[in-house]
Coordinates of C-alpha atoms in Angstrom, one line a residue:
M222 CA 79.5 101.1 138.3
E223 CA 77.6 98.2 140.1
V224 CA 77.8 94.9 138.4
S225 CA 74.6 93.0 138.1
P226 CA 74.6 89.9 140.4
T227 CA 72.9 87.9 137.5
I228 CA 75.7 88.9 135.0
T229 CA 78.4 87.9 137.5
A230 CA 76.9 84.6 138.3
S231 CA 76.7 83.9 134.5
R232 CA 80.3 84.9 133.9
S233 CA 81.5 82.7 136.8
Q234 CA 80.0 79.4 135.4
P235 CA 82.8 78.7 132.9
A236 CA 85.5 79.3 135.3
R237 CA 83.9 77.2 138.1
L238 CA 83.1 74.4 135.6
T239 CA 86.7 74.4 134.6
G240 CA 87.9 74.4 138.2
M241 CA 85.6 71.4 138.9
S242 CA 86.9 69.4 135.9
W243 CA 90.4 70.0 137.1
A244 CA 89.4 68.9 140.6
H245 CA 87.8 65.8 138.9
F246 CA 90.9 65.2 137.0
L247 CA 93.0 65.1 140.2
N248 CA 90.4 62.9 142.1
D249 CA 89.9 60.3 139.6
G250 CA 93.7 60.3 138.6
A251 CA 94.7 59.4 142.2
A252 CA 91.8 57.0 142.7
N253 CA 92.4 55.2 139.5
Y254 CA 96.1 55.0 138.5
L255 CA 96.5 51.5 140.2
P256 CA 96.1 49.5 136.9
G257 CA 99.2 51.2 135.5
V258 CA 101.3 49.9 138.4
L259 CA 99.4 46.9 139.2
P260 CA 102.0 44.3 137.7
A261 CA 104.8 46.0 139.5
I262 CA 102.7 45.9 142.8
L263 CA 102.1 42.0 142.2
I264 CA 105.7 41.4 141.8
S265 CA 106.8 43.7 144.7
L266 CA 104.3 41.9 147.1
N267 CA 104.8 38.5 145.5
L268 CA 101.1 38.2 144.8
S269 CA 99.3 35.9 142.3
V270 CA 97.7 37.3 139.1
A271 CA 94.4 35.6 140.4
L272 CA 94.3 38.4 143.2
A273 CA 94.3 41.2 140.5
G274 CA 90.5 41.3 140.3
T275 CA 90.4 41.3 144.2
I276 CA 92.8 44.2 144.4
M277 CA 90.7 46.1 141.8
A278 CA 87.5 45.4 143.5
A279 CA 88.8 46.6 146.9
L280 CA 89.7 49.9 145.2
L281 CA 86.1 50.1 143.6
M282 CA 83.8 48.5 146.1
G283 CA 83.8 51.6 148.3
Q284 CA 82.0 53.4 145.4
A285 CA 78.9 51.3 146.6
L286 CA 78.5 53.9 149.3
Q287 CA 77.8 56.5 146.8
P288 CA 74.0 56.1 146.9
L289 CA 74.1 56.5 150.8
V290 CA 76.5 59.4 150.6
G291 CA 74.3 61.0 147.8
L292 CA 71.2 60.6 150.1
F293 CA 73.0 62.3 153.0
A294 CA 74.4 64.9 150.5
D295 CA 70.8 65.7 149.3
R296 CA 69.7 66.1 153.0
V297 CA 72.5 68.5 154.3
G298 CA 73.3 70.3 151.1
G299 CA 76.5 72.3 150.9
R300 CA 79.8 71.4 149.2
V301 CA 82.3 70.3 151.9
M302 CA 82.0 66.6 150.8
V303 CA 83.6 67.4 147.4
A304 CA 86.7 68.8 149.1
L305 CA 86.7 66.0 151.8
G306 CA 86.6 63.4 148.9
L307 CA 89.4 64.9 147.0
A308 CA 91.7 65.0 150.1
G309 CA 91.0 61.5 150.9
S310 CA 91.6 60.0 147.5
S311 CA 94.8 62.0 147.0
L312 CA 96.1 60.9 150.5
G313 CA 95.3 57.2 149.6
G314 CA 96.9 57.5 146.3
A315 CA 100.0 58.8 148.1
L316 CA 100.1 55.8 150.3
I317 CA 99.8 53.0 147.9
G318 CA 103.5 52.9 147.3
F319 CA 104.2 52.3 151.0
A320 CA 101.9 49.2 151.3
S321 CA 103.9 46.5 152.9
G322 CA 101.8 43.5 152.3
F323 CA 98.4 42.5 150.8
W324 CA 96.2 43.6 153.8
S325 CA 97.8 46.9 154.0
L326 CA 97.2 47.5 150.3
I327 CA 93.6 46.6 150.6
G328 CA 93.1 48.9 153.5
I329 CA 94.5 51.9 151.5
L330 CA 92.4 51.0 148.5
V331 CA 89.2 50.8 150.6
M332 CA 90.0 54.3 152.0
I333 CA 90.4 55.5 148.4
G334 CA 87.1 54.1 147.4
I335 CA 85.2 55.6 150.3
A336 CA 86.8 59.0 149.6
N337 CA 85.8 58.7 146.0
A338 CA 82.3 57.9 147.1
F339 CA 82.4 61.3 148.9
F340 CA 83.5 63.3 146.0
H341 CA 81.2 62.3 143.2
P342 CA 77.5 62.6 144.3
Q343 CA 77.6 66.3 145.4
A344 CA 80.0 67.2 142.6
L345 CA 77.7 65.7 140.0
A346 CA 74.6 67.3 141.3
G347 CA 76.4 70.7 141.4
I348 CA 77.7 70.4 137.9
R349 CA 74.1 70.0 136.5
Q350 CA 73.3 73.3 138.3
L351 CA 76.2 75.1 136.5
G352 CA 75.1 73.7 133.2
G353 CA 71.9 75.7 132.9
E354 CA 70.1 75.0 129.7
R355 CA 72.8 72.6 128.5
P356 CA 73.2 70.0 131.2
G357 CA 74.5 67.4 128.8
T358 CA 77.3 69.8 127.7
A359 CA 78.3 70.7 131.2
M360 CA 78.2 67.1 132.5
S361 CA 80.5 66.2 129.6
V362 CA 83.0 68.9 130.4
F363 CA 83.1 67.7 133.9
M364 CA 83.4 64.1 133.0
V365 CA 86.2 64.9 130.6
G366 CA 88.5 65.9 133.6
G367 CA 87.8 62.6 135.2
E368 CA 88.5 60.5 132.2
V369 CA 91.8 62.4 131.2
G370 CA 92.8 61.8 134.9
R371 CA 92.1 58.2 134.7
G372 CA 93.8 57.9 131.6
V373 CA 96.9 60.0 132.1
W374 CA 97.7 59.0 135.7
P375 CA 98.4 55.3 135.0
A376 CA 100.9 56.2 132.4
V377 CA 102.5 58.9 134.8
A378 CA 102.4 56.5 137.7
S379 CA 104.1 53.7 135.6
W380 CA 106.8 56.1 134.5
V381 CA 107.4 57.1 138.3
V382 CA 107.7 53.5 139.3
V383 CA 110.1 52.6 136.5
H384 CA 112.4 55.4 137.1
W385 CA 112.2 56.0 140.9
G386 CA 110.3 53.2 142.4
L387 CA 107.0 52.5 144.1
D388 CA 108.0 54.6 147.1
Y389 CA 107.8 57.9 145.1
L390 CA 104.1 57.7 144.1
W391 CA 103.4 60.2 146.8
L392 CA 104.5 62.8 144.4
L393 CA 101.3 62.5 142.5
A394 CA 99.5 64.0 145.4
L395 CA 101.1 67.3 145.4
P396 CA 98.9 69.0 142.7
A397 CA 95.7 68.0 144.8
L398 CA 97.4 69.5 147.8
A399 CA 97.8 72.8 146.0
T400 CA 94.1 72.7 144.6
L401 CA 92.2 72.0 147.9
P402 CA 92.1 75.7 149.0
F403 CA 90.2 76.5 145.9
M404 CA 87.6 73.9 146.2
L405 CA 85.0 75.7 148.4
R406 CA 85.1 78.5 145.8
W407 CA 84.7 76.4 142.7
A408 CA 82.1 73.8 144.0
P409 CA 78.5 75.0 143.8
R410 CA 76.7 75.2 147.2
L411 CA 73.6 72.9 147.0
P412 CA 70.5 73.7 149.1
P413 CA 69.4 71.0 151.5
R414 CA 66.5 69.0 150.5
N415 CA 63.3 70.3 152.0
T416 CA 62.3 68.1 155.0
H417 CA 58.7 68.5 153.9
A418 CA 59.4 67.3 150.4
T419 CA 57.4 64.5 148.9
P420 CA 59.2 61.0 149.8
I421 CA 60.9 59.2 147.0
A422 CA 58.3 57.1 145.2
W423 CA 60.5 54.0 145.1
R424 CA 57.7 51.8 143.6
R425 CA 57.4 54.1 140.6
H426 CA 61.1 54.5 140.1
A427 CA 62.2 50.9 140.9
G428 CA 61.9 49.7 137.2
P429 CA 63.7 52.6 135.5
L430 CA 66.5 52.7 138.2
S431 CA 67.1 48.9 138.0
R432 CA 67.4 49.0 134.3
L433 CA 69.7 51.9 134.6
V434 CA 71.9 50.4 137.2
A435 CA 72.0 47.2 135.2
F436 CA 73.0 49.0 132.1
S437 CA 75.6 51.1 133.9
T438 CA 77.0 48.1 135.7
L439 CA 77.5 46.1 132.3
R440 CA 79.1 49.2 130.6
S441 CA 81.4 49.6 133.6
L442 CA 82.3 45.9 133.5
M443 CA 83.5 46.4 129.9
I444 CA 85.6 49.4 131.0
L445 CA 87.0 47.8 134.0
S446 CA 87.8 44.6 132.4
V447 CA 89.9 46.4 129.8
V448 CA 91.7 48.5 132.3
T449 CA 92.5 45.7 134.5
Y450 CA 93.3 42.8 132.2
V451 CA 94.8 44.4 129.1
P452 CA 98.0 45.5 130.8
L453 CA 98.4 42.0 132.4
M454 CA 97.9 40.6 128.8
W455 CA 100.6 42.7 127.5
T456 CA 103.1 42.2 130.4
Q457 CA 102.4 38.4 130.3
A458 CA 103.2 38.4 126.6
G459 CA 106.6 40.0 127.4
G460 CA 105.8 43.7 127.0
D461 CA 107.0 46.4 129.3
L462 CA 105.0 48.0 132.1
T463 CA 104.9 51.5 130.6
T464 CA 103.4 50.3 127.3
G465 CA 101.0 48.3 129.1
A466 CA 99.8 51.3 130.9
S467 CA 99.6 53.3 127.8
F468 CA 96.8 51.1 126.6
I469 CA 94.8 52.4 129.5
T470 CA 95.8 56.0 128.5
V471 CA 94.7 55.6 125.0
L472 CA 91.2 54.2 126.0
L473 CA 90.5 56.8 128.5
V474 CA 92.3 59.9 127.1
V475 CA 90.8 59.4 123.5
G476 CA 87.6 58.5 125.2
V477 CA 87.4 62.2 126.1
I478 CA 86.0 62.8 122.5
G479 CA 83.1 60.6 123.5
N480 CA 82.5 62.3 126.9
L481 CA 82.2 65.6 124.9
G482 CA 80.4 64.2 121.9
G483 CA 78.0 62.1 123.9
G484 CA 76.6 65.0 126.0
R485 CA 76.3 67.3 123.1
L486 CA 74.6 64.7 120.8
S487 CA 72.1 64.1 123.6
D488 CA 71.3 67.6 123.9
H489 CA 70.0 67.5 120.1
F490 CA 68.9 63.9 119.5
G491 CA 68.0 62.5 123.0
R492 CA 69.7 60.3 125.3
R493 CA 68.4 56.8 124.5
P494 CA 69.4 56.8 120.8
V495 CA 72.9 57.9 121.6
L496 CA 73.3 55.2 124.3
I497 CA 71.9 52.5 121.9
A498 CA 74.3 53.6 119.2
A499 CA 77.4 54.0 121.4
M500 CA 77.0 50.5 123.0
S501 CA 76.5 48.8 119.8
I502 CA 79.9 50.3 118.4
S503 CA 81.5 49.4 121.9
V504 CA 80.6 45.7 121.5
I505 CA 82.0 45.6 118.0
M506 CA 85.2 47.5 118.9
L507 CA 85.9 45.2 121.8
A508 CA 85.5 42.0 119.6
A509 CA 87.8 43.7 117.1
F510 CA 90.5 44.6 119.7
L511 CA 90.7 40.9 120.8
L512 CA 91.2 39.8 117.3
A513 CA 93.5 42.7 116.2
E514 CA 97.3 43.0 116.2
G515 CA 99.9 45.7 115.7
L516 CA 98.9 49.3 115.1
W517 CA 95.3 48.3 114.9
L518 CA 95.3 47.4 118.6
W519 CA 95.7 51.2 119.3
I520 CA 93.3 52.4 116.8
V521 CA 90.5 50.0 117.8
L522 CA 91.1 50.8 121.6
G523 CA 90.8 54.6 120.9
V524 CA 87.4 53.9 119.1
L525 CA 86.3 51.7 121.9
G526 CA 87.1 54.5 124.4
I527 CA 85.2 57.1 122.4
S528 CA 82.0 55.0 122.2
L529 CA 82.1 53.6 125.8
F530 CA 82.6 57.1 127.4
A531 CA 80.0 58.7 125.3
T532 CA 77.6 56.9 127.5
L533 CA 78.8 58.1 130.8
P534 CA 77.4 61.5 131.3
L535 CA 74.1 60.3 129.8
G536 CA 73.4 57.7 132.3
I537 CA 74.0 60.1 135.1
L538 CA 71.7 62.6 133.6
I539 CA 69.0 60.0 133.2
A540 CA 69.3 59.1 136.9
Q541 CA 68.9 62.7 137.9
D542 CA 65.8 62.8 135.8
I543 CA 64.5 59.8 137.5
L544 CA 65.2 61.4 140.8
P545 CA 64.9 65.2 140.3
E546 CA 64.7 66.0 144.0
N547 CA 67.6 63.7 144.9
R548 CA 70.1 64.2 142.2
S549 CA 73.1 63.3 144.4
L550 CA 71.4 60.0 145.1
G551 CA 70.6 59.3 141.4
S552 CA 74.2 60.2 140.5
G553 CA 75.5 57.7 143.3
M554 CA 73.4 55.0 141.9
A555 CA 74.3 55.5 138.2
L556 CA 78.0 55.8 138.9
G557 CA 79.0 54.5 142.3
L558 CA 76.7 51.5 142.8
A559 CA 77.2 50.5 139.2
N560 CA 80.9 50.8 139.4
A561 CA 80.9 48.7 142.7
L562 CA 78.8 46.0 141.1
A563 CA 81.2 46.0 138.1
A564 CA 84.2 45.8 140.5
L565 CA 82.6 42.7 142.0
G566 CA 82.3 41.2 138.5
V567 CA 85.9 42.1 137.9
M568 CA 86.9 40.3 141.2
L569 CA 85.0 37.1 140.1
L570 CA 86.7 37.2 136.7
G571 CA 90.2 37.1 138.4
P572 CA 90.3 33.3 138.7
V573 CA 89.1 33.0 135.0
A574 CA 92.1 35.1 133.9
A575 CA 94.4 32.9 136.0
L576 CA 92.9 29.7 134.8
W577 CA 92.7 30.5 131.0
A578 CA 94.2 33.8 130.0
P579 CA 93.7 37.5 130.9
A580 CA 91.8 37.7 127.6
A581 CA 89.0 35.4 128.8
P582 CA 87.4 38.1 131.1
L583 CA 87.2 40.4 128.2
W584 CA 85.2 38.1 126.1
I585 CA 82.6 37.6 129.1
A586 CA 82.5 41.4 129.5
L587 CA 81.7 41.7 125.7
G588 CA 78.7 39.5 126.4
G589 CA 77.6 41.9 129.0
G590 CA 77.8 44.6 126.6
V591 CA 75.4 42.9 124.2
I592 CA 72.9 42.7 126.9
S593 CA 73.4 46.4 127.8
I594 CA 72.2 47.3 124.3
L595 CA 68.8 45.7 125.2
L596 CA 68.7 47.4 128.5
A597 CA 69.4 50.8 126.9
S598 CA 66.4 50.5 124.7
G599 CA 64.1 50.4 127.7
L600 CA 65.5 53.4 129.6
P601 CA 63.4 56.5 129.9
E602 CA 64.1 59.4 127.7
H603 CA 65.0 62.9 128.8
R604 CA 62.4 65.1 130.5
E605 CA 62.9 68.6 131.5
T606 CA 62.9 69.3 135.4
T607 CA 63.0 72.6 137.1
P608 CA 66.6 73.0 138.7
R609 CA 66.4 73.6 142.5
S610 CA 67.3 77.2 143.4
G611 CA 70.0 78.2 145.8
T612 CA 73.2 77.3 144.0
S613 CA 76.0 79.7 144.7

């Protein structure tokens, strides 16, 4: 009996979405485990804590290319850039342990950032196509893979370093090597943008896009400040490397609840109300974390992760709504450009941490979170757009 192509395509979506989420897990894990081993790298290379922000910025500044990569991805279509991004991120992650000095480490981290910029725009645009009538839920499932990777890999990497040393971090690239052959089957093939399509109305979109990028930058500054400076706070207070990395794991893995919940809530109540509520809770939780002790540190950090990461898929969807015919470009601006600007902020906060204490940048990031609530109130609400055809 012949199977209907429509039914086959429908049945294939959950499997492909799961595969893409797994690829996101591997890509973001390889590209973001650095904070879990950063204290060990600083000691190994005899570097100052003041350089922690610069090192993190080198890793993330490559994401500033995401809008340009997204513009190119929209123009050419396809899905090859997703596979190239995963390959480059994993290769760079494997090389971190072999860095012999500051500049070689910076070179490796820049390579990872560029590869990361290749992976995300095309992947994010494709995931929306797989989501059908529930783009928020589909985006949440995809983002969960990335956040779990970002949360689990710092702890795994720190365990590898404690037991075997920095030279064995290459082991973390093996799962990605086994996954690469499947990428062209899982990733949706996006159609190239019509050369006769209406040009982007930058004047009309400038206001909403500027507000969105500013919001996303301040939200990312909160996340990156916690990820970068909390392990340093812990180790400087006499704590061990693995426990310091576990703070990152709690923030990001428990934040998966926010990833899933934020997308589902936005499908029912709209994106702007969820953004405002989630960022308000985030500001309160970060302040509580800085004042908490003992078990409350872990509990408050988990709630902070839920509220912060509930906003992540929503910002990307809003960007894609603003630029419906350039969704890869919109994704790159909401995620990559915002992360790069936040990375610059983390770099500038490095001397603040060295001069006062690693907790000082977190108070500054908290102030940015307050401003982000005001920005969220001015973001455009969801409007339906017709998906581009041609995904396969």
